[in-house]
Tab-separated table of C-alpha atoms and ligand atoms in Angstrom:
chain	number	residue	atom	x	y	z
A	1	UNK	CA	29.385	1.611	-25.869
A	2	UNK	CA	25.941	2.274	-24.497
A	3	UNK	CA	25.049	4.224	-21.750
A	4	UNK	CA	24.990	2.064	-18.554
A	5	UNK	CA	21.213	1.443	-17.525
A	6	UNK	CA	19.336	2.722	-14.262
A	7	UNK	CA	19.840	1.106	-11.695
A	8	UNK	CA	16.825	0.161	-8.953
A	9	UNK	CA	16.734	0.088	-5.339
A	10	UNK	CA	13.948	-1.611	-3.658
A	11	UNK	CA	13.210	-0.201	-0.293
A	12	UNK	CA	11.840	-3.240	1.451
A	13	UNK	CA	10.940	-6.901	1.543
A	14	UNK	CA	7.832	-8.314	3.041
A	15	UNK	CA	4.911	-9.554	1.237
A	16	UNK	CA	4.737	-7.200	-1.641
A	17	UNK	CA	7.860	-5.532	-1.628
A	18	UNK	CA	9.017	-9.452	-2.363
A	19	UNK	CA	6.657	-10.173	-4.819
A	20	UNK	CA	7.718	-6.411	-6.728
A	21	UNK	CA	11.153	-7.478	-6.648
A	22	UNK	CA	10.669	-11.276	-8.629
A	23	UNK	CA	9.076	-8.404	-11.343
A	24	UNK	CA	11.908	-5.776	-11.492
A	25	UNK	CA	14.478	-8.422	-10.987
A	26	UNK	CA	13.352	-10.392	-14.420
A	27	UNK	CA	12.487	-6.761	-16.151
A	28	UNK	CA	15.477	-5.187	-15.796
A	29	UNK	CA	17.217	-8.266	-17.130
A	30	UNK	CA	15.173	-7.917	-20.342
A	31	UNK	CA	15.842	-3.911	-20.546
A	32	UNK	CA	19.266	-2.199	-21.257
A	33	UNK	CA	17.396	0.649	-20.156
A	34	UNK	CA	17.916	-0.772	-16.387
A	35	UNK	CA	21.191	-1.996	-14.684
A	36	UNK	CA	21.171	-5.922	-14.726
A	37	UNK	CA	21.190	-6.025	-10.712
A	38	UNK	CA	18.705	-4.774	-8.219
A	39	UNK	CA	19.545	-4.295	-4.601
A	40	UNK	CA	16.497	-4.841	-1.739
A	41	UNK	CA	16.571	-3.353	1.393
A	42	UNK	CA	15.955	-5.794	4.141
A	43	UNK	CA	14.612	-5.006	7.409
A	44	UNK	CA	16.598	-7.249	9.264
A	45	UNK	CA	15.495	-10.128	11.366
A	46	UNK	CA	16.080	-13.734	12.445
A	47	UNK	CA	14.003	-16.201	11.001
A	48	UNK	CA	15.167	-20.198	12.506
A	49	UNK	CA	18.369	-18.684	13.867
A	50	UNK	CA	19.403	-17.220	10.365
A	51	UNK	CA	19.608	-13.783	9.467
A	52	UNK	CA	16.949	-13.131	6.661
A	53	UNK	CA	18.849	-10.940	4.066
A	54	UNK	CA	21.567	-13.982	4.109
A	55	UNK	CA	18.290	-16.837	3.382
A	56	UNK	CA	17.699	-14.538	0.752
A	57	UNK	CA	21.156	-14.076	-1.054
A	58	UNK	CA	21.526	-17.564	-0.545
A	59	UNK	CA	18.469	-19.861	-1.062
A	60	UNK	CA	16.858	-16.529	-3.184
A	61	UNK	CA	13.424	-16.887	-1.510
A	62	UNK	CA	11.847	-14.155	1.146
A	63	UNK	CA	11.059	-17.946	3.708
A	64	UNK	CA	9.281	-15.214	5.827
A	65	UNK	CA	6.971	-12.795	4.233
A	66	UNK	CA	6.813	-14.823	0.876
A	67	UNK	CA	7.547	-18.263	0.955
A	68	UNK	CA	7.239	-20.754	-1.991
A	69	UNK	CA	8.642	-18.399	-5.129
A	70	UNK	CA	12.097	-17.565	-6.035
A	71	UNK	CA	13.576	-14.181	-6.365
A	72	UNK	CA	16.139	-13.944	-9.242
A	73	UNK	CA	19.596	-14.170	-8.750
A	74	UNK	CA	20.308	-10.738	-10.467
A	75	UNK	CA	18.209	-9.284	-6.708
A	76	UNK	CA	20.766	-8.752	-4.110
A	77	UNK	CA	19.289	-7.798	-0.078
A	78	UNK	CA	20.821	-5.938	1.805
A	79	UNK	CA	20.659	-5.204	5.469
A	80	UNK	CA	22.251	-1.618	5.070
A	81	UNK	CA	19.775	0.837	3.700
A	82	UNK	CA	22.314	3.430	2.868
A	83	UNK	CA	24.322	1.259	1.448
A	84	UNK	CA	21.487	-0.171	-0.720
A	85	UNK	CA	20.409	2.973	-2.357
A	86	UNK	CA	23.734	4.503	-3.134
A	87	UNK	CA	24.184	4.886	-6.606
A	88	UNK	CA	20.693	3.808	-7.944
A	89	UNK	CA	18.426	6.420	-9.419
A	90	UNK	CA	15.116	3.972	-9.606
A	91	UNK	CA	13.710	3.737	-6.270
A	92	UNK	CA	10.591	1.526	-4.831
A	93	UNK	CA	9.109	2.485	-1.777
A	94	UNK	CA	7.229	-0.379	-0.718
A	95	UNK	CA	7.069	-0.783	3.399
A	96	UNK	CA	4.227	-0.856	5.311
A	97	UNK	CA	3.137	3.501	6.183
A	98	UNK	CA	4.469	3.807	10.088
A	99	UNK	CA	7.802	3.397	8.956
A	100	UNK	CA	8.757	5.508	5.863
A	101	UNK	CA	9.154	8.661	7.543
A	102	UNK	CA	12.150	6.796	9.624
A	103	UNK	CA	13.502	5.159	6.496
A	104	UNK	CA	13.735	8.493	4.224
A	105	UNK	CA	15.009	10.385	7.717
A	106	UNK	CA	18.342	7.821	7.569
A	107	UNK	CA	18.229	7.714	3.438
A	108	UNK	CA	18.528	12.046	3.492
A	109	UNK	CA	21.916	12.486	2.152
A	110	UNK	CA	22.442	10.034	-0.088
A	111	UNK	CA	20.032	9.777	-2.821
A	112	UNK	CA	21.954	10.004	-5.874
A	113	UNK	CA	21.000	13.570	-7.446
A	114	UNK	CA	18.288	13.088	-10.017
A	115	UNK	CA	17.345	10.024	-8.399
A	116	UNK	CA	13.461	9.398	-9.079
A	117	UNK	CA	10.910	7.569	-6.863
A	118	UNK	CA	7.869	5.484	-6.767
A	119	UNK	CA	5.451	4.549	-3.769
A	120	UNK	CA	3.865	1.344	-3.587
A	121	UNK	CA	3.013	2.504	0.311
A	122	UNK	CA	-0.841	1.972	1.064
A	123	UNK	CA	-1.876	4.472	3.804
A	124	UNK	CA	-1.735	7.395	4.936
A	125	UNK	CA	0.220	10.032	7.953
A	126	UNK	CA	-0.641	12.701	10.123
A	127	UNK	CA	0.263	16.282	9.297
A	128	UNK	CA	-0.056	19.738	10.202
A	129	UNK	CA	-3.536	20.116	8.835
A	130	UNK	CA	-5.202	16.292	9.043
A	131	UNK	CA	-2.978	14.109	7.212
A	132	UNK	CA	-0.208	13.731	4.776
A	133	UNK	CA	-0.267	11.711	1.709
A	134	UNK	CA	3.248	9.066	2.084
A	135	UNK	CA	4.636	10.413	-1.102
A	136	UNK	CA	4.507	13.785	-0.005
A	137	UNK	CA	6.158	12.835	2.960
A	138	UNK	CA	9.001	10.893	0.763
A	139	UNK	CA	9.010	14.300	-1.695
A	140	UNK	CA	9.513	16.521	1.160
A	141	UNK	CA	12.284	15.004	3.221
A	142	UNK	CA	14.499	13.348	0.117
A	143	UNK	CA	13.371	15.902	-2.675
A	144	UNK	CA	12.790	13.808	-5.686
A	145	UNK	CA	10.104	13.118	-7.843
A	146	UNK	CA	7.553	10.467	-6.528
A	147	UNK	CA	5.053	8.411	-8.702
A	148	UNK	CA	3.014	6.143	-7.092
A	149	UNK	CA	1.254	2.527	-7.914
A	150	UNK	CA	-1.771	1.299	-6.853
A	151	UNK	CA	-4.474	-1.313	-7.967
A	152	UNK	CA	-6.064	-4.712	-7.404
A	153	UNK	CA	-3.239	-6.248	-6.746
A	154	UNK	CA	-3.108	-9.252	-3.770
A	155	UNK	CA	0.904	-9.756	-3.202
A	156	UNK	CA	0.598	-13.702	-3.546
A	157	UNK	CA	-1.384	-13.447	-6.411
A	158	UNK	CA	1.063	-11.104	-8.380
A	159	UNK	CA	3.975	-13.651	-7.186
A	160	UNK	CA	2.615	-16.617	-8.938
A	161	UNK	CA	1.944	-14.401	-11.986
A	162	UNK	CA	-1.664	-14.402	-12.262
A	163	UNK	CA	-3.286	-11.743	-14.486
A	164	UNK	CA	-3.837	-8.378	-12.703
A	165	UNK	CA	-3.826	-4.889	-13.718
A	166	UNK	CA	-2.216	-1.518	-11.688
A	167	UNK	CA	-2.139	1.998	-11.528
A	168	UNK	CA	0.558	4.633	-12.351
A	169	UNK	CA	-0.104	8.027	-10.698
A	170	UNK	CA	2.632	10.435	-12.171
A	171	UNK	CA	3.189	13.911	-11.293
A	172	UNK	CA	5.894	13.943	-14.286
A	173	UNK	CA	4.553	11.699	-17.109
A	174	UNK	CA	7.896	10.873	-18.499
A	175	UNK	CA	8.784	9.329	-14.899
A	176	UNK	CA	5.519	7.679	-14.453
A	177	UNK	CA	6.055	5.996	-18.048
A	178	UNK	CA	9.836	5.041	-16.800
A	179	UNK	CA	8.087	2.833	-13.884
A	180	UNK	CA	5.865	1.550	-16.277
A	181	UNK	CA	8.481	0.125	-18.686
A	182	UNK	CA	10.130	-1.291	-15.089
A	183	UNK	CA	6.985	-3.007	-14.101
A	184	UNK	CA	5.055	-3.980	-16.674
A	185	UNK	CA	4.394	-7.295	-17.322
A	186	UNK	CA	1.975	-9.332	-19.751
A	187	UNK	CA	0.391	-10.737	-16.272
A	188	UNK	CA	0.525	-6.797	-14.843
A	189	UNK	CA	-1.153	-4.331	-16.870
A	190	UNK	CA	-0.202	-0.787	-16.096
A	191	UNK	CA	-2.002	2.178	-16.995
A	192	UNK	CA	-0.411	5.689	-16.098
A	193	UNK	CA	-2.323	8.626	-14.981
A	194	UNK	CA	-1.553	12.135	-13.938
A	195	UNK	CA	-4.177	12.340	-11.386
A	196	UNK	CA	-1.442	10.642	-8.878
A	197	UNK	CA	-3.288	11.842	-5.110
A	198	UNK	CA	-6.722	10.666	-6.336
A	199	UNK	CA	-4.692	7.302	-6.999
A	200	UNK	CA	-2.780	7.503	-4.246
A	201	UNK	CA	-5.355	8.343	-1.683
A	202	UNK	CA	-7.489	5.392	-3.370
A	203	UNK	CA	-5.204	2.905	-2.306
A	204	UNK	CA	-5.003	4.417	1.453
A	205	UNK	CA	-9.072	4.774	1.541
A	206	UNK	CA	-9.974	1.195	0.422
A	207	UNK	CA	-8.609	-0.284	3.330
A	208	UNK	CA	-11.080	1.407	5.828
A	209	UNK	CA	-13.800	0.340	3.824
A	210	UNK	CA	-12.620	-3.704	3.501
A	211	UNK	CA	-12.619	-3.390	7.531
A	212	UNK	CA	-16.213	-2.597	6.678
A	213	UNK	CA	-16.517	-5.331	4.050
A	214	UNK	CA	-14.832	-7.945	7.178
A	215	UNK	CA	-17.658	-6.689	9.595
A	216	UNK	CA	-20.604	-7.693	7.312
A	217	UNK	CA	-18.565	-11.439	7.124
A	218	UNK	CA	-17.934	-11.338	10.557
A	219	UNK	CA	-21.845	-10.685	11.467
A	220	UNK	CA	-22.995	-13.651	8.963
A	221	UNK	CA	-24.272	-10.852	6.370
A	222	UNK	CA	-24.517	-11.898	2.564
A	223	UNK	CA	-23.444	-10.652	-1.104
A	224	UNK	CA	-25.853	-8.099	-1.124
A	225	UNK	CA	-24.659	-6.086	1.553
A	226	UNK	CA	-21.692	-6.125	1.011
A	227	UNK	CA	-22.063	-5.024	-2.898
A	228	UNK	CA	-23.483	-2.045	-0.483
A	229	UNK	CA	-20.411	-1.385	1.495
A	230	UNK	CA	-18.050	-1.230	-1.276
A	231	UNK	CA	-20.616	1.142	-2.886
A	232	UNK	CA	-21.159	3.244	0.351
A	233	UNK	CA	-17.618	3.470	1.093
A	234	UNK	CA	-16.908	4.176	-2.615
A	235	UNK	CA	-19.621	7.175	-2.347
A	236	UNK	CA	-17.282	8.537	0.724
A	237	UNK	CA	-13.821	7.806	-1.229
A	238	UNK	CA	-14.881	9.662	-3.837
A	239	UNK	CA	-16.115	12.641	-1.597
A	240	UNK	CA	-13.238	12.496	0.535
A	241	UNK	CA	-10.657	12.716	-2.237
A	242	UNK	CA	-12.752	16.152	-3.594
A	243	UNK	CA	-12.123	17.192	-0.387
A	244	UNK	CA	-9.054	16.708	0.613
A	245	UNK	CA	-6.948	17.465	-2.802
A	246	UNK	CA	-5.779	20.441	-3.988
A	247	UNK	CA	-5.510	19.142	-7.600
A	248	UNK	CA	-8.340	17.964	-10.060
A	249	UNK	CA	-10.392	14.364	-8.936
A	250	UNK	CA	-11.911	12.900	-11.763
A	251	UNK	CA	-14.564	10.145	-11.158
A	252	UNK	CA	-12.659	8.574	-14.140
A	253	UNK	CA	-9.692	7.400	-11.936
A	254	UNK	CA	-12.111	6.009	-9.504
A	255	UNK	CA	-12.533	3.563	-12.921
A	256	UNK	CA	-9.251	2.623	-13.134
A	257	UNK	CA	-7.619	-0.639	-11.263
A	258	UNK	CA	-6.746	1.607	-8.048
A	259	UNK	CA	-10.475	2.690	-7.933
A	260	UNK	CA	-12.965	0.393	-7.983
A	261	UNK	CA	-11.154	-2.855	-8.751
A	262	UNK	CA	-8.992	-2.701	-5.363
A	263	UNK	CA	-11.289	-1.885	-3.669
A	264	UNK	CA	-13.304	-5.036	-4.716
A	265	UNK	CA	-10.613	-7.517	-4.334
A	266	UNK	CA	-9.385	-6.058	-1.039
A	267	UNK	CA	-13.260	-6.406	0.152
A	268	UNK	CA	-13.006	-10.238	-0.911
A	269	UNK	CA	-9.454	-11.027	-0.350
A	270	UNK	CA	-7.320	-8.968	1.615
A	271	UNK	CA	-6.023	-8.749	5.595
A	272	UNK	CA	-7.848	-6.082	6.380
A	273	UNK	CA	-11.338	-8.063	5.546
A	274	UNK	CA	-9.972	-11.229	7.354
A	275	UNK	CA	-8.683	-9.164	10.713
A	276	UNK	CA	-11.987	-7.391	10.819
A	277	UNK	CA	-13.958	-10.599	10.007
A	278	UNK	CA	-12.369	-12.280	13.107
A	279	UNK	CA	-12.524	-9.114	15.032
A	280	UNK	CA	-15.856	-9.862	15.165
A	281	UNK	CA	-15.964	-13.424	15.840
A	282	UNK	CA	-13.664	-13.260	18.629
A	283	UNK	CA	-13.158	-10.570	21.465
A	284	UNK	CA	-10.005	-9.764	20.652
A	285	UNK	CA	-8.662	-6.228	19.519
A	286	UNK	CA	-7.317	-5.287	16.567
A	287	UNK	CA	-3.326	-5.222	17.880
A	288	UNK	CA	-3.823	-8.519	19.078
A	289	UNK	CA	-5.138	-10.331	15.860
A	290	UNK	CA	-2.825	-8.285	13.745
A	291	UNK	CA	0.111	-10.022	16.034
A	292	UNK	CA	-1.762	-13.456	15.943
A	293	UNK	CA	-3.139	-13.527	12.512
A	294	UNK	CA	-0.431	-12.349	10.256
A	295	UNK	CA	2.788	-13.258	10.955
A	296	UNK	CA	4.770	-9.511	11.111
A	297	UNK	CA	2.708	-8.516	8.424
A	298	UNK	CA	0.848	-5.224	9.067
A	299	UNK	CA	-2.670	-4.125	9.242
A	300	UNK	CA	-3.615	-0.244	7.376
A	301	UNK	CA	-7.366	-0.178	7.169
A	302	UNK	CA	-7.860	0.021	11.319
A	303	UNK	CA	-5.466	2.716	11.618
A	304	UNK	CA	-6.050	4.719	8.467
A	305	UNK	CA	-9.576	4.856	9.891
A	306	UNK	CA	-8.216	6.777	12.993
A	307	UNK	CA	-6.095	8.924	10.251
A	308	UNK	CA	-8.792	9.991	8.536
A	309	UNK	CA	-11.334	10.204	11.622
A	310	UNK	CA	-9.039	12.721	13.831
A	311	UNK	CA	-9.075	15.075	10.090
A	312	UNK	CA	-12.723	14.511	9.757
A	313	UNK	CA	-13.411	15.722	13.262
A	314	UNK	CA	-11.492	18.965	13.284
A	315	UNK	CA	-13.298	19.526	10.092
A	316	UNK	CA	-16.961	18.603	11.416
A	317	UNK	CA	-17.701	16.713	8.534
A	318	UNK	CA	-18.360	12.894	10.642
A	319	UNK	CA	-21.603	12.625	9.985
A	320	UNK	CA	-21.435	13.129	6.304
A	321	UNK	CA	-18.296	10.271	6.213
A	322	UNK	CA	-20.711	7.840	8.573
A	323	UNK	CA	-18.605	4.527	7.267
A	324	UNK	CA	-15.766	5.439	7.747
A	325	UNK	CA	-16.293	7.265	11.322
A	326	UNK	CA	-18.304	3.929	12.394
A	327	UNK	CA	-15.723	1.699	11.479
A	328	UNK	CA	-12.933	3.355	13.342
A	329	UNK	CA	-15.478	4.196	16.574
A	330	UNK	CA	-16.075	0.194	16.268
A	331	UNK	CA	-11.929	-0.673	16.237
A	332	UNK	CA	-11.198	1.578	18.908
A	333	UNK	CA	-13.858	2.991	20.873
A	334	UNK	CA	-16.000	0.035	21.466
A	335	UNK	CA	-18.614	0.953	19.328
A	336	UNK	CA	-21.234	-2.048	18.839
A	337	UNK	CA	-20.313	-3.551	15.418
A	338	UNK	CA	-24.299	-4.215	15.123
A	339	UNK	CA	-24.254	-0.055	14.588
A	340	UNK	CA	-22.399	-0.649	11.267
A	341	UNK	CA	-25.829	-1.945	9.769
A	342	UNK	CA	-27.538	0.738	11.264
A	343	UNK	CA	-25.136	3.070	10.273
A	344	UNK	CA	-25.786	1.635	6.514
A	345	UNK	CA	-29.332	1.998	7.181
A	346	UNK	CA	-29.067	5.663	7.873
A	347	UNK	CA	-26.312	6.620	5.287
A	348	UNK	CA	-26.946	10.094	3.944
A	349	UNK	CA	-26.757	8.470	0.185
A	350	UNK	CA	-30.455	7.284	0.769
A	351	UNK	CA	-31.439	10.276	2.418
B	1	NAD	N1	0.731	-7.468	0.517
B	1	NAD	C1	-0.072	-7.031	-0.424
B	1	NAD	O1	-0.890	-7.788	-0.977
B	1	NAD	C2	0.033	-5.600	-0.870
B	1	NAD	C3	-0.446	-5.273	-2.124
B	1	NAD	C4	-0.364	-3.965	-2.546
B	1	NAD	C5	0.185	-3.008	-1.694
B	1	NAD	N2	0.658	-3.338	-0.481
B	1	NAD	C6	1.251	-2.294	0.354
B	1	NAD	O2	2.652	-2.424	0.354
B	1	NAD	C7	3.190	-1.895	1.567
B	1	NAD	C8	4.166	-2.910	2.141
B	1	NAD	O3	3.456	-4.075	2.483
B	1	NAD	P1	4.066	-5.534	2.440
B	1	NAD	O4	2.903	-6.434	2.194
B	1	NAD	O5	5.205	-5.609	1.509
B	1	NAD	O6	4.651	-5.688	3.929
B	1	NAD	P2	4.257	-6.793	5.027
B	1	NAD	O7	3.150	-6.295	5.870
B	1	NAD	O8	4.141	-8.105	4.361
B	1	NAD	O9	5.580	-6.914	5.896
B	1	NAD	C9	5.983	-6.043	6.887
B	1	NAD	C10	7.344	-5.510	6.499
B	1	NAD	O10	7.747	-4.505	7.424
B	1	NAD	C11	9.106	-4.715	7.773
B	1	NAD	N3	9.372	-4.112	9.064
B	1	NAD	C12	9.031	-4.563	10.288
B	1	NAD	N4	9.482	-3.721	11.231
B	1	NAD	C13	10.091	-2.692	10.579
B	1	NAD	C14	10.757	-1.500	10.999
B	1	NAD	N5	10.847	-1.179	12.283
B	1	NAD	N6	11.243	-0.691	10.051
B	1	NAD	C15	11.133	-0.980	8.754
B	1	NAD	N7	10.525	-2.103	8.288
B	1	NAD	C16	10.023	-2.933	9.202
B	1	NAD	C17	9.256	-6.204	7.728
B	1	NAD	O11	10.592	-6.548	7.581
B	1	NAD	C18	8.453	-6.551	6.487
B	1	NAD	O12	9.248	-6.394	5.346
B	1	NAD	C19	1.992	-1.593	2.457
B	1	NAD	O13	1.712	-0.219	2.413
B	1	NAD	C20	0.862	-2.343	1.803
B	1	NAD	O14	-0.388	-1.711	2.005
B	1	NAD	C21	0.593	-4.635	-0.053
């Protein structure tokens, strides 16, 4: 008899941790590497007087955060987040940054030993010193290995299987290459790389700058500028990353999907672009369109900004980071949103 497969938890269910689950779920059917059932942790809510993790067992579709595709049947949620994890040694972090340092708090305990993890988690925490990448914040508190995955990947585009690629960051190869046999697709190409804070701290960054991208929309700019913004705010990823690791940043993984190619779709597509777009147009804050405009889904660009801002202060180093510090003195300080141009105008790369 063969040795029973891995099994995965999935540590929750909106708009991408859905979409990641209607991949695993078929995968690990496919694999007798994997266990043939997949439990997802549901933040539980009522949606029409139901209770969503029972819409899901039963009708098999997320009617909430991703309506119109079925999950498999082999993907069981589950309300109970201990509960959900026990036993599985494959476990997908994939909830929106504020609330992972909760969920790994109530999860201490009972990860199985040897259990490994990836992070699907775009943003970022405060720490001692600044800020604290998300996986070091899952490594620290549940003491497992933590790969992460990152790229140009829109939820609702993944769900209805359109071709994409992603990004692997491992810290142990051999794990990073275990996630990749889990989540690999031929409409989701995955490339693995050991650089995993550059990837991970692409996939936080690129979210300030679509906020950026949302302005130039929002103020009736064209192509051509903002071609500039993801450039500019490329220029300061790429600086901020050499700053701020410890390990090795290679322009190279700035070239991969979680580089360049998120930060392009996220400047086109994306919630952050859209919020900041209306943000804008209307004269409503940030908290109040992220309430009105997406449905319980959450916003990270605004509030990575003030992450990274608060770091970039104690460190004196705003004026050479001038997107970024505009765009979160524009979300929360009531900075004119007409500076962003001049702020573009005046950007040290030109200088
Ligand atoms: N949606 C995308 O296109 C996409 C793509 C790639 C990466 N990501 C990243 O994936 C992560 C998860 O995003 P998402 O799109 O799956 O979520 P989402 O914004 O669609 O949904 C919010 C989720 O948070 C849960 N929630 C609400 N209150 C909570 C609480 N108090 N405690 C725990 N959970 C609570 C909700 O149940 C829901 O599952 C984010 O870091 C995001 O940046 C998203």
């Amino acid at each position: 008899s063969r040795m029973p497969g891995k099994k995965v938890c999935i540590v929750g269910s909106g708009n991408w941790g859905s979409s990641i689950a209607k991949i695993i779920g078929s995968n690990v059917k496919a694999s007798n590497r994997f266990h043939p059932e997949v439990n997802l942790w549901v933040y539980e809510e009522t949606v029409d007087g139901r209770l969503l993790s029972h819409i899901i067992n039963t009708q098999h579709e997320n009617v909430k955060y991703l309506p119109g595709h079925k999950l498999p049947r082999n993907v069981r949620a589950l309300p109970d987040l201990v509960e959900a994890v026990r036993g599985t040694e494959l476990i997908v972090f994939v909830v929106p940054h504020q609330f992972i340092g909760g969920l790994c708090e109530q999860m201490k305990g009972h990860v199985k030993e040897g259990a490994i993890g990836i992070s699907l988690v775009k943003g970022l925490d405060e720490g001692p010193d600044g800020i604290r990448l998300i996986s070091d914040i899952i490594r620290e508190k549940l003491h497992m290995d933590v790969s992460v995955l990152m790229g140009a990947n829109i939820a609702s585009e993944v769900a209805a299987d359109k071709f994409c690629e992603s990004t692997v960051g491992a810290r142990t190869l051999a794990n990073g290459l275990i996630f990749k046999e889990l989540l690999q697709t031929p409409n989701f190409r995955i490339t693995v790389v050991e650089e995993s804070d550059t990837v991970e701290l692409c996939g936080a960054l690129k979210n300030i700058v679509a906020v950026g991208a949302g302005f130039c929309d929002g103020l009736g700019f064209g192509d051509n500028t903002k071609a500039a913004v993801i450039r500019l705010g490329l220029m300061e990823m790429v600086a901020f990353a050499k700053m701020f690791c410890r390990g090795p940043v290679s322009s190279d993984t700035f070239l991969e999907s979680c580089g360049v190619a998120d930060l392009v779709t996220t400047c086109y597509g994306g919630r952050n672009r859209k919020v900041a777009e209306a943000f804008v147009r209307t004269s409503k804050n940030i908290s109040e369109l992220e309430e009105e405009m997406l449905n319980g889904q959450k916003l990270q660009g605004p509030q990575t900004s003030a992450e990274i801002y608060k770091l970039l202060q104690k460190k004196n180093l705003v004026k050479e980071f001038p997107l970024f510090s505009a765009i979160y003195q524009i979300c929360f300080q009531g900075r004119d949103v007409q500076d962003f141009i001049t702020c573009l105008q005046n950007h040290p790369e030109h200088m």
